[in-house]
Amino acid sequence: MKLAGRVEMPYLVSRVLEGNLPGDPVERMLPVYLPPGYDDQPTRRFPVIYVLAGHGGSGPLMLAPAAWGESFPERIDRLIRSGQMGPVIAVLPDCWTIFGGAQYINSSALGRYEDYLNNELVPYVDAHYRTLPDRMHRAITGKSSGGYGAMVQSMRHPELWGAMASHSGDIYFEFGYGPDLARLHANLMRFGGLEGFIEQIPTIKPKSHDPFFSVLGMLCYGAAFAPNPAAHRGFDMPVDMETGALRQDVFDHWLAWDPVRMIDQPEYVDAWRQLNYRYLDCGLWDELNFQIGTRIMHNKLNSLGISHDFELFNDGHINVPYRYDVSLPRLQGAIRES
Amino acid sequence: MKLAGRVEMPYLVSRVLEGNLPGDPVERMLPVYLPPGYDDQPTRRFPVIYVLAGHGGSGPLMLAPAAWGESFPERIDRLIRSGQMGPVIAVLPDCWTIFGGAQYINSSALGRYEDYLNNELVPYVDAHYRTLPDRMHRAITGKSSGGYGAMVQSMRHPELWGAMASHSGDIYFEFGYGPDLARLHANLMRFGGLEGFIEQIPTIKPKSHDPFFSVLGMLCYGAAFAPNPAAHRGFDMPVDMETGALRQDVFDHWLAWDPVRMIDQPEYVDAWRQLNYRYLDCGLWDELNFQIGTRIMHNKLNSLGISHDFELFNDGHINVPYRYDVSLPRLQGAIRES
Amino acid sequence: MKLAGRVEMPYLVSRVLEGNLPGDPVERMLPVYLPPGYDDQPTRRFPVIYVLAGHGGSGPLMLAPAAWGESFPERIDRLIRSGQMGPVIAVLPDCWTIFGGAQYINSSALGRYEDYLNNELVPYVDAHYRTLPDRMHRAITGKSSGGYGAMVQSMRHPELWGAMASHSGDIYFEFGYGPDLARLHANLMRFGGLEGFIEQIPTIKPKSHDPFFSVLGMLCYGAAFAPNPAAHRGFDMPVDMETGALRQDVFDHWLAWDPVRMIDQPEYVDAWRQLNYRYLDCGLWDELNFQIGTRIMHNKLNSLGISHDFELFNDGHINVPYRYDVSLPRLQGAIRES
Amino acid sequence: MKLAGRVEMPYLVSRVLEGNLPGDPVERMLPVYLPPGYDDQPTRRFPVIYVLAGHGGSGPLMLAPAAWGESFPERIDRLIRSGQMGPVIAVLPDCWTIFGGAQYINSSALGRYEDYLNNELVPYVDAHYRTLPDRMHRAITGKSSGGYGAMVQSMRHPELWGAMASHSGDIYFEFGYGPDLARLHANLMRFGGLEGFIEQIPTIKPKSHDPFFSVLGMLCYGAAFAPNPAAHRGFDMPVDMETGALRQDVFDHWLAWDPVRMIDQPEYVDAWRQLNYRYLDCGLWDELNFQIGTRIMHNKLNSLGISHDFELFNDGHINVPYRYDVSLPRLQGAIRES
């Protein structure tokens, strides 16, 4: 589908990712969608939405056309062209790592992806594109781990983000990650242990999805939430590598990063109060059980008197990009030039 | 296959199951396998092995012939006939309930199945068959929930049981039951809630295995481990029925029945010390993750200096009845007339 | 469930199966269900229904109790006890072979199972049980390959059979067997070729259903329909063992045994005209596509003016024993003492 | 991954597709990969490889980046950059239709895609890019339906194509398409019939792969191989829409387009003799059984004395783009400037 807008694909060399432990690339593409009108009105400035990919994905992968489907630029272009939402710039960051992502936070085991997003990409975009360069006109959204990133970054950086939408975001880790943790030890054994798995990452995926993403996710979250420079690979494993039993002390570090717990902290409550707009949804049949934590968060926000849109829709965790059709127009409405 | 021994199938009316809350039958078949030689040597007495079925099974169902397989009587008959083990009587109790079992313990929500097994069936068998009627010649075994029953009953009744074997027995509940608990709320919603599920129990199973047994198990264990006469259906649900979140206070009642925790209690350690023989195995790829707890138990027994046979074999949780070929000869050796 | 009637399980030594090529047993159990009233009315004679098992099954396996289900004796006993049908004797033949069955016909590659059924079992049953020993009071039924057997034997032996019911019987082989034939060569390669597969028959099944039954069925039907004493294992393979291509000349021998083609022959039309009753059903979503041929047969019978009951029900090929609840009362009505 | 070469994505308006019956777009993107060196050597001309997508795919979709994988341009760019092959231009045509493709032939039911490819795209590419514009320097390849297109177009247009490679190309239709034909009628019923299916094409796919592609393929091939302007939707259905039975007369039209049969015609043999290079491969475990016909074709070519590369590799039908690493260097070697 020909776009009414267009996509630029500059390559940036990051400073904050330099010397990252896994050796992931420091030069990355930053896809930026520019709406129809951007070129015709050369002095007009536009609000910006940052879209965070889920675990195993990245901004550049969101450019992929799909049979009987849409790339992200095709989707937002259609919404704008059809008048369902006003024009915005959309930014699709690449926060990919060896383990498929980094949960958009800083970790000595993976890299400073929180800094990369907030301190490098946002200034770059504001410097190179005609944005409305302030929090009132900047939103953050994403799906799955991207929804998680949107929740957490908008809690931690209210100075940057004015609106937030999370689709099926990671939450209530005991039920969201617990089932995969229970199988982690046996799954690793199938791949010849941790190093055997890491060695096979580049080749096992296309042939055997299951339990590839289950294991990869546990390593990703473990590296993000429980870094330990003294440990093998730079992070503490969440399960005992002899028996497979849960290491509760390690998992407590994970839980400290659980949005449903973070919202109990006053500074994060304050941050979310400052947002113009908040959106949370999840599938009723989410295979990762995130609907449970999403509902708990909804109840907590209600108790706090923080308004928000909330929906549990009739679907699962995957193949739900059509949910952006619901959130993007609302996000745009919340950050548009008044 | 024609048996060298034979099976009697008397029907017993239970007193202790009278008035059980779910209204399950009080008259039940008690299959008793009698070995070759039993009829020819009319004064000889034999050791006895009680075999507990897994969740969703029962002693009478263990009589079912199988294509390219064996019923339990065919299996033990072959082992005896071929000389791999000496003659024993085998008893196959029926502890079935509306939820597919009762974990072989007493619960006001299900019935007094511990009493049924220990106080009714054992005396009946000793009265009606030529057994060696003492703990030194009486063993208990089983698979999955039956292995659980063997572990727990031999801890609680050393006066009755002299040897124990558990195949893939329920253990380390946070990883064994946790994944199914995480999905319980959504699964119940699929069936129209708790009462909707219960209503459909008789009809849904043959058409949709998954998640039938997952839900049924959670209800069974909930009713067994957390009875509460004041609660709906007589037991506390382990998850919040609005959000699906874990009810840790209820789950703590479950954990009190976890063999890997029970073994921390001195009276249970003493009980297991008194056994002539202990056997624990589990599949390395057990779909319910019981291999983790089995290994933890193995480590604890080693620390306690309690000898036992232990094996993690290269298979999963289901279709592993061939493991009885390993344990039955050893159990028989431990309880045979010396 | 306690039966109101009872089951006898005599063992018979067959003469016609003596020396069968695969070396399958000649002594087999013949389960005979005797209805309530049989013992109380010691001179009364009863009509008889022969029930043929599907491929991979046998009469003795139909005795297996089932969780949340019924054995065949439990089913027919319930139908009689509840008054849904009158009393009948039910006979459950064992026509098992190394390849899981023999399609109830004579084949030099498997054995003379048509003769075994018609010339040995029928006379034996009439001699040992109080039957109404004539075609007007004798029916034949079955499911899948058993339904096939019922169709074919009632075409070939109208002197013995007075009523017929086929549930999901094998028919229209090009679409029923074609998909499995297309994969036969590759499937055999997975098992190390024909001999490798045969060697593994006793052990592969419980662990990997698919494609076990697909391959086993092809070998069974090949041995039944295309025997050739000069060929390896005594039958011609339906596919070329180098390329995997169809051997149309061999498949033509299969097609000669396809009920939807057999009914084009006048003697078989005559045989079915002589039946008191005919019943055909199949699932709309039959995984083996037998609903297609069942409907073609229905159309042909309509053209021939042969009355019959016909139903395509809303289900698949497996787990449909509840369909006997529909056919058994009608069969009994067709052969009862008038 | 940054490319050493680059991709142009011009949009072309087709004349031959004008007025196509399904109303598919006439303006389409034509991705053209230009190798490293193309821009630096402004007078140099390059050989060209046309790459045909499989059913359900298209040239533009081959631009999609993949997690742990490569887009087609990334793949060929890596092969060239690393010296595994010399530089070529690669052309990725879009021959998509409502039914997911057109088998690259002309059909009144779908459109004149053979003409589109040979008479429009080839001249356009030769006019707009620095190609070596003759058959000796032009190759055709593809996977699945794309491999089919490569085989058939190189048979029919030896004046245009000088080398051919087919990966897992459609062949031996009775076993390749037969299993899906057997299920077509029931599958259509699930979707509410033919029109119900067509209506749902845009929405059903992402949620239920199976049997979406099975049905879509049958409609695509039916429309391509058996057009009939007088029939509903412009083509004859291969199965009877009342019973589901095969319509052999219609299927004979399909078989006329089967490469394993086409090669029996002298003009196609002559065409393939004229090729500089021929390559055929298929997975041993091809889910569509194309390995059977590929081997038959191999045997026929051997009998004809036509040299070719042939390999049955240890994999299935999907996720095998790595096979291009084998064929592309050989194709390039066959068409490079000498």
PDB file of N, CA and C in Angstrom, chain C residues 83-148:
ATOM      1  N   GLY C  83     -35.024 -48.678  29.183  1.00  0.00           N
ATOM      2  CA  GLY C  83     -36.180 -48.869  28.319  1.00  0.00           C
ATOM      3  C   GLY C  83     -36.048 -48.226  26.946  1.00  0.00           C
ATOM      4  N   GLN C  84     -34.885 -47.693  26.630  1.00  0.00           N
ATOM      5  CA  GLN C  84     -34.729 -47.097  25.299  1.00  0.00           C
ATOM      6  C   GLN C  84     -34.664 -48.156  24.201  1.00  0.00           C
ATOM      7  N   MET C  85     -34.356 -49.368  24.587  1.00  0.00           N
ATOM      8  CA  MET C  85     -34.376 -50.469  23.616  1.00  0.00           C
ATOM      9  C   MET C  85     -34.673 -51.765  24.358  1.00  0.00           C
ATOM     10  N   GLY C  86     -35.115 -52.771  23.597  1.00  0.00           N
ATOM     11  CA  GLY C  86     -35.384 -54.067  24.187  1.00  0.00           C
ATOM     12  C   GLY C  86     -34.118 -54.861  24.364  1.00  0.00           C
ATOM     13  N   PRO C  87     -34.208 -56.011  25.029  1.00  0.00           N
ATOM     14  CA  PRO C  87     -33.008 -56.792  25.327  1.00  0.00           C
ATOM     15  C   PRO C  87     -32.434 -57.463  24.081  1.00  0.00           C
ATOM     16  N   VAL C  88     -31.116 -57.430  23.986  1.00  0.00           N
ATOM     17  CA  VAL C  88     -30.384 -58.160  22.940  1.00  0.00           C
ATOM     18  C   VAL C  88     -29.115 -58.736  23.542  1.00  0.00           C
ATOM     19  N   ILE C  89     -28.617 -59.766  22.908  1.00  0.00           N
ATOM     20  CA  ILE C  89     -27.256 -60.230  23.149  1.00  0.00           C
ATOM     21  C   ILE C  89     -26.340 -59.409  22.237  1.00  0.00           C
ATOM     22  N   ALA C  90     -25.188 -58.985  22.767  1.00  0.00           N
ATOM     23  CA  ALA C  90     -24.225 -58.262  21.929  1.00  0.00           C
ATOM     24  C   ALA C  90     -22.910 -59.022  21.916  1.00  0.00           C
ATOM     25  N   VAL C  91     -22.348 -59.195  20.745  1.00  0.00           N
ATOM     26  CA  VAL C  91     -21.109 -59.958  20.564  1.00  0.00           C
ATOM     27  C   VAL C  91     -20.019 -59.013  20.065  1.00  0.00           C
ATOM     28  N   LEU C  92     -18.845 -59.101  20.692  1.00  0.00           N
ATOM     29  CA  LEU C  92     -17.768 -58.152  20.404  1.00  0.00           C
ATOM     30  C   LEU C  92     -16.531 -58.889  19.883  1.00  0.00           C
ATOM     31  N   PRO C  93     -16.496 -59.210  18.589  1.00  0.00           N
ATOM     32  CA  PRO C  93     -15.406 -60.044  18.045  1.00  0.00           C
ATOM     33  C   PRO C  93     -14.041 -59.367  18.130  1.00  0.00           C
ATOM     34  N   ASP C  94     -13.033 -60.197  18.184  1.00  0.00           N
ATOM     35  CA  ASP C  94     -11.636 -59.755  18.160  1.00  0.00           C
ATOM     36  C   ASP C  94     -11.049 -60.130  16.802  1.00  0.00           C
ATOM     37  N   CYS C  95     -10.923 -59.138  15.922  1.00  0.00           N
ATOM     38  CA  CYS C  95     -10.319 -59.377  14.597  1.00  0.00           C
ATOM     39  C   CYS C  95      -9.059 -58.542  14.437  1.00  0.00           C
ATOM     40  N   TRP C  96      -8.353 -58.430  15.505  1.00  0.00           N
ATOM     41  CA  TRP C  96      -7.089 -57.704  15.591  1.00  0.00           C
ATOM     42  C   TRP C  96      -6.012 -58.411  14.778  1.00  0.00           C
ATOM     43  N   THR C  97      -5.094 -57.635  14.210  1.00  0.00           N
ATOM     44  CA  THR C  97      -3.899 -58.217  13.583  1.00  0.00           C
ATOM     45  C   THR C  97      -2.690 -57.349  13.931  1.00  0.00           C
ATOM     46  N   ILE C  98      -1.565 -57.770  13.449  1.00  0.00           N
ATOM     47  CA  ILE C  98      -0.342 -57.002  13.638  1.00  0.00           C
ATOM     48  C   ILE C  98      -0.494 -55.568  13.163  1.00  0.00           C
ATOM     49  N   PHE C  99      -1.334 -55.345  12.129  1.00  0.00           N
ATOM     50  CA  PHE C  99      -1.529 -54.011  11.587  1.00  0.00           C
ATOM     51  C   PHE C  99      -2.787 -53.335  12.148  1.00  0.00           C
ATOM     52  N   GLY C 100      -3.316 -53.869  13.249  1.00  0.00           N
ATOM     53  CA  GLY C 100      -4.432 -53.213  13.917  1.00  0.00           C
ATOM     54  C   GLY C 100      -5.799 -53.623  13.425  1.00  0.00           C
ATOM     55  N   GLY C 101      -5.878 -54.588  12.509  1.00  0.00           N
ATOM     56  CA  GLY C 101      -7.174 -55.042  12.020  1.00  0.00           C
ATOM     57  C   GLY C 101      -7.034 -55.712  10.675  1.00  0.00           C
ATOM     58  N   ALA C 102      -8.168 -56.061  10.067  1.00  0.00           N
ATOM     59  CA  ALA C 102      -8.129 -56.783   8.792  1.00  0.00           C
ATOM     60  C   ALA C 102      -9.305 -56.401   7.906  1.00  0.00           C
ATOM     61  N   GLN C 103      -9.999 -55.354   8.249  1.00  0.00           N
ATOM     62  CA  GLN C 103     -11.178 -54.901   7.491  1.00  0.00           C
ATOM     63  C   GLN C 103     -12.255 -55.993   7.401  1.00  0.00           C
ATOM     64  N   TYR C 104     -12.161 -57.025   8.218  1.00  0.00           N
ATOM     65  CA  TYR C 104     -13.177 -58.073   8.314  1.00  0.00           C
ATOM     66  C   TYR C 104     -13.378 -58.821   6.999  1.00  0.00           C
ATOM     67  N   ILE C 105     -12.303 -58.907   6.197  1.00  0.00           N
ATOM     68  CA  ILE C 105     -12.376 -59.701   4.971  1.00  0.00           C
ATOM     69  C   ILE C 105     -11.251 -60.728   4.982  1.00  0.00           C
ATOM     70  N   ASN C 106     -11.322 -61.671   4.039  1.00  0.00           N
ATOM     71  CA  ASN C 106     -10.261 -62.673   3.897  1.00  0.00           C
ATOM     72  C   ASN C 106      -9.108 -62.098   3.094  1.00  0.00           C
ATOM     73  N   SER C 107      -7.899 -62.320   3.566  1.00  0.00           N
ATOM     74  CA  SER C 107      -6.720 -61.889   2.817  1.00  0.00           C
ATOM     75  C   SER C 107      -5.592 -62.843   3.141  1.00  0.00           C
ATOM     76  N   SER C 108      -4.907 -63.321   2.107  1.00  0.00           N
ATOM     77  CA  SER C 108      -3.782 -64.238   2.354  1.00  0.00           C
ATOM     78  C   SER C 108      -2.665 -63.535   3.117  1.00  0.00           C
ATOM     79  N   ALA C 109      -2.690 -62.208   3.119  1.00  0.00           N
ATOM     80  CA  ALA C 109      -1.632 -61.477   3.822  1.00  0.00           C
ATOM     81  C   ALA C 109      -1.918 -61.351   5.310  1.00  0.00           C
ATOM     82  N   LEU C 110      -3.180 -61.498   5.719  1.00  0.00           N
ATOM     83  CA  LEU C 110      -3.531 -61.274   7.124  1.00  0.00           C
ATOM     84  C   LEU C 110      -4.214 -62.478   7.761  1.00  0.00           C
ATOM     85  N   GLY C 111      -5.186 -63.057   7.043  1.00  0.00           N
ATOM     86  CA  GLY C 111      -5.949 -64.162   7.614  1.00  0.00           C
ATOM     87  C   GLY C 111      -7.372 -64.113   7.093  1.00  0.00           C
ATOM     88  N   ARG C 112      -8.115 -65.168   7.361  1.00  0.00           N
ATOM     89  CA  ARG C 112      -9.472 -65.278   6.815  1.00  0.00           C
ATOM     90  C   ARG C 112     -10.467 -64.742   7.843  1.00  0.00           C
ATOM     91  N   TYR C 113     -10.494 -63.415   7.998  1.00  0.00           N
ATOM     92  CA  TYR C 113     -11.328 -62.829   9.046  1.00  0.00           C
ATOM     93  C   TYR C 113     -12.800 -62.787   8.668  1.00  0.00           C
ATOM     94  N   GLU C 114     -13.091 -62.755   7.371  1.00  0.00           N
ATOM     95  CA  GLU C 114     -14.498 -62.868   6.943  1.00  0.00           C
ATOM     96  C   GLU C 114     -15.037 -64.238   7.346  1.00  0.00           C
ATOM     97  N   ASP C 115     -14.247 -65.270   7.086  1.00  0.00           N
ATOM     98  CA  ASP C 115     -14.670 -66.619   7.480  1.00  0.00           C
ATOM     99  C   ASP C 115     -14.726 -66.757   8.998  1.00  0.00           C
ATOM    100  N   TYR C 116     -13.760 -66.162   9.652  1.00  0.00           N
ATOM    101  CA  TYR C 116     -13.736 -66.232  11.116  1.00  0.00           C
ATOM    102  C   TYR C 116     -15.021 -65.670  11.696  1.00  0.00           C
ATOM    103  N   LEU C 117     -15.432 -64.526  11.192  1.00  0.00           N
ATOM    104  CA  LEU C 117     -16.640 -63.877  11.700  1.00  0.00           C
ATOM    105  C   LEU C 117     -17.893 -64.674  11.350  1.00  0.00           C
ATOM    106  N   ASN C 118     -18.038 -64.996  10.077  1.00  0.00           N
ATOM    107  CA  ASN C 118     -19.298 -65.572   9.600  1.00  0.00           C
ATOM    108  C   ASN C 118     -19.402 -67.072   9.856  1.00  0.00           C
ATOM    109  N   ASN C 119     -18.285 -67.775   9.718  1.00  0.00           N
ATOM    110  CA  ASN C 119     -18.347 -69.242   9.767  1.00  0.00           C
ATOM    111  C   ASN C 119     -17.953 -69.823  11.110  1.00  0.00           C
ATOM    112  N   GLU C 120     -17.240 -69.049  11.903  1.00  0.00           N
ATOM    113  CA  GLU C 120     -16.862 -69.582  13.220  1.00  0.00           C
ATOM    114  C   GLU C 120     -17.619 -68.910  14.359  1.00  0.00           C
ATOM    115  N   LEU C 121     -17.586 -67.591  14.392  1.00  0.00           N
ATOM    116  CA  LEU C 121     -18.165 -66.916  15.554  1.00  0.00           C
ATOM    117  C   LEU C 121     -19.687 -67.030  15.576  1.00  0.00           C
ATOM    118  N   VAL C 122     -20.320 -66.799  14.428  1.00  0.00           N
ATOM    119  CA  VAL C 122     -21.791 -66.872  14.418  1.00  0.00           C
ATOM    120  C   VAL C 122     -22.262 -68.259  14.856  1.00  0.00           C
ATOM    121  N   PRO C 123     -21.747 -69.342  14.275  1.00  0.00           N
ATOM    122  CA  PRO C 123     -22.170 -70.666  14.758  1.00  0.00           C
ATOM    123  C   PRO C 123     -21.853 -70.893  16.239  1.00  0.00           C
ATOM    124  N   TYR C 124     -20.705 -70.432  16.678  1.00  0.00           N
ATOM    125  CA  TYR C 124     -20.351 -70.616  18.089  1.00  0.00           C
ATOM    126  C   TYR C 124     -21.357 -69.927  19.000  1.00  0.00           C
ATOM    127  N   VAL C 125     -21.673 -68.688  18.687  1.00  0.00           N
ATOM    128  CA  VAL C 125     -22.601 -67.930  19.531  1.00  0.00           C
ATOM    129  C   VAL C 125     -23.976 -68.593  19.532  1.00  0.00           C
ATOM    130  N   ASP C 126     -24.429 -69.002  18.353  1.00  0.00           N
ATOM    131  CA  ASP C 126     -25.751 -69.646  18.292  1.00  0.00           C
ATOM    132  C   ASP C 126     -25.760 -70.970  19.048  1.00  0.00           C
ATOM    133  N   ALA C 127     -24.596 -71.631  19.110  1.00  0.00           N
ATOM    134  CA  ALA C 127     -24.527 -72.924  19.800  1.00  0.00           C
ATOM    135  C   ALA C 127     -24.442 -72.768  21.316  1.00  0.00           C
ATOM    136  N   HIS C 128     -23.833 -71.681  21.775  1.00  0.00           N
ATOM    137  CA  HIS C 128     -23.550 -71.567  23.208  1.00  0.00           C
ATOM    138  C   HIS C 128     -24.458 -70.600  23.948  1.00  0.00           C
ATOM    139  N   TYR C 129     -25.212 -69.800  23.236  1.00  0.00           N
ATOM    140  CA  TYR C 129     -26.095 -68.838  23.912  1.00  0.00           C
ATOM    141  C   TYR C 129     -27.504 -68.973  23.347  1.00  0.00           C
ATOM    142  N   ARG C 130     -28.472 -68.583  24.150  1.00  0.00           N
ATOM    143  CA  ARG C 130     -29.862 -68.700  23.727  1.00  0.00           C
ATOM    144  C   ARG C 130     -30.221 -67.573  22.755  1.00  0.00           C
ATOM    145  N   THR C 131     -29.756 -67.703  21.522  1.00  0.00           N
ATOM    146  CA  THR C 131     -30.036 -66.721  20.482  1.00  0.00           C
ATOM    147  C   THR C 131     -31.285 -67.113  19.705  1.00  0.00           C
ATOM    148  N   LEU C 132     -31.812 -66.145  18.976  1.00  0.00           N
ATOM    149  CA  LEU C 132     -32.761 -66.442  17.902  1.00  0.00           C
ATOM    150  C   LEU C 132     -31.884 -66.628  16.663  1.00  0.00           C
ATOM    151  N   PRO C 133     -31.617 -67.874  16.294  1.00  0.00           N
ATOM    152  CA  PRO C 133     -30.473 -68.147  15.412  1.00  0.00           C
ATOM    153  C   PRO C 133     -30.803 -68.062  13.922  1.00  0.00           C
ATOM    154  N   ASP C 134     -31.269 -66.929  13.474  1.00  0.00           N
ATOM    155  CA  ASP C 134     -31.495 -66.763  12.040  1.00  0.00           C
ATOM    156  C   ASP C 134     -31.290 -65.303  11.669  1.00  0.00           C
ATOM    157  N   ARG C 135     -31.164 -65.050  10.347  1.00  0.00           N
ATOM    158  CA  ARG C 135     -30.827 -63.713   9.867  1.00  0.00           C
ATOM    159  C   ARG C 135     -31.831 -62.648  10.297  1.00  0.00           C
ATOM    160  N   MET C 136     -33.091 -63.036  10.468  1.00  0.00           N
ATOM    161  CA  MET C 136     -34.101 -62.045  10.823  1.00  0.00           C
ATOM    162  C   MET C 136     -33.866 -61.474  12.213  1.00  0.00           C
ATOM    163  N   HIS C 137     -33.068 -62.169  12.999  1.00  0.00           N
ATOM    164  CA  HIS C 137     -32.828 -61.725  14.369  1.00  0.00           C
ATOM    165  C   HIS C 137     -31.346 -61.506  14.646  1.00  0.00           C
ATOM    166  N   ARG C 138     -30.607 -61.200  13.573  1.00  0.00           N
ATOM    167  CA  ARG C 138     -29.164 -60.999  13.722  1.00  0.00           C
ATOM    168  C   ARG C 138     -28.753 -59.725  12.973  1.00  0.00           C
ATOM    169  N   ALA C 139     -28.110 -58.809  13.668  1.00  0.00           N
ATOM    170  CA  ALA C 139     -27.699 -57.533  13.069  1.00  0.00           C
ATOM    171  C   ALA C 139     -26.191 -57.372  13.176  1.00  0.00           C
ATOM    172  N   ILE C 140     -25.662 -56.494  12.341  1.00  0.00           N
ATOM    173  CA  ILE C 140     -24.222 -56.216  12.356  1.00  0.00           C
ATOM    174  C   ILE C 140     -24.017 -54.702  12.331  1.00  0.00           C
ATOM    175  N   THR C 141     -23.110 -54.251  13.176  1.00  0.00           N
ATOM    176  CA  THR C 141     -22.859 -52.813  13.241  1.00  0.00           C
ATOM    177  C   THR C 141     -21.397 -52.584  13.577  1.00  0.00           C
ATOM    178  N   GLY C 142     -20.989 -51.334  13.584  1.00  0.00           N
ATOM    179  CA  GLY C 142     -19.622 -50.990  13.933  1.00  0.00           C
ATOM    180  C   GLY C 142     -19.334 -49.561  13.573  1.00  0.00           C
ATOM    181  N   LYS C 143     -18.133 -49.129  13.961  1.00  0.00           N
ATOM    182  CA  LYS C 143     -17.720 -47.747  13.751  1.00  0.00           C
ATOM    183  C   LYS C 143     -16.405 -47.715  12.990  1.00  0.00           C
ATOM    184  N   SER C 144     -16.286 -46.805  12.055  1.00  0.00           N
ATOM    185  CA  SER C 144     -15.050 -46.658  11.278  1.00  0.00           C
ATOM    186  C   SER C 144     -14.783 -47.951  10.507  1.00  0.00           C
ATOM    187  N   SER C 145     -13.637 -48.598  10.676  1.00  0.00           N
ATOM    188  CA  SER C 145     -13.431 -49.864   9.979  1.00  0.00           C
ATOM    189  C   SER C 145     -14.489 -50.892  10.388  1.00  0.00           C
ATOM    190  N   GLY C 146     -15.049 -50.744  11.579  1.00  0.00           N
ATOM    191  CA  GLY C 146     -16.145 -51.623  11.988  1.00  0.00           C
ATOM    192  C   GLY C 146     -17.414 -51.321  11.204  1.00  0.00           C
ATOM    193  N   GLY C 147     -17.680 -50.063  10.929  1.00  0.00           N
ATOM    194  CA  GLY C 147     -18.814 -49.699  10.081  1.00  0.00           C
ATOM    195  C   GLY C 147     -18.605 -50.210   8.672  1.00  0.00           C
ATOM    196  N   TYR C 148     -17.355 -50.099   8.225  1.00  0.00           N
ATOM    197  CA  TYR C 148     -17.006 -50.676   6.924  1.00  0.00           C
ATOM    198  C   TYR C 148     -17.325 -52.169   6.906  1.00  0.00           C
TER     199      TYR C 148
END
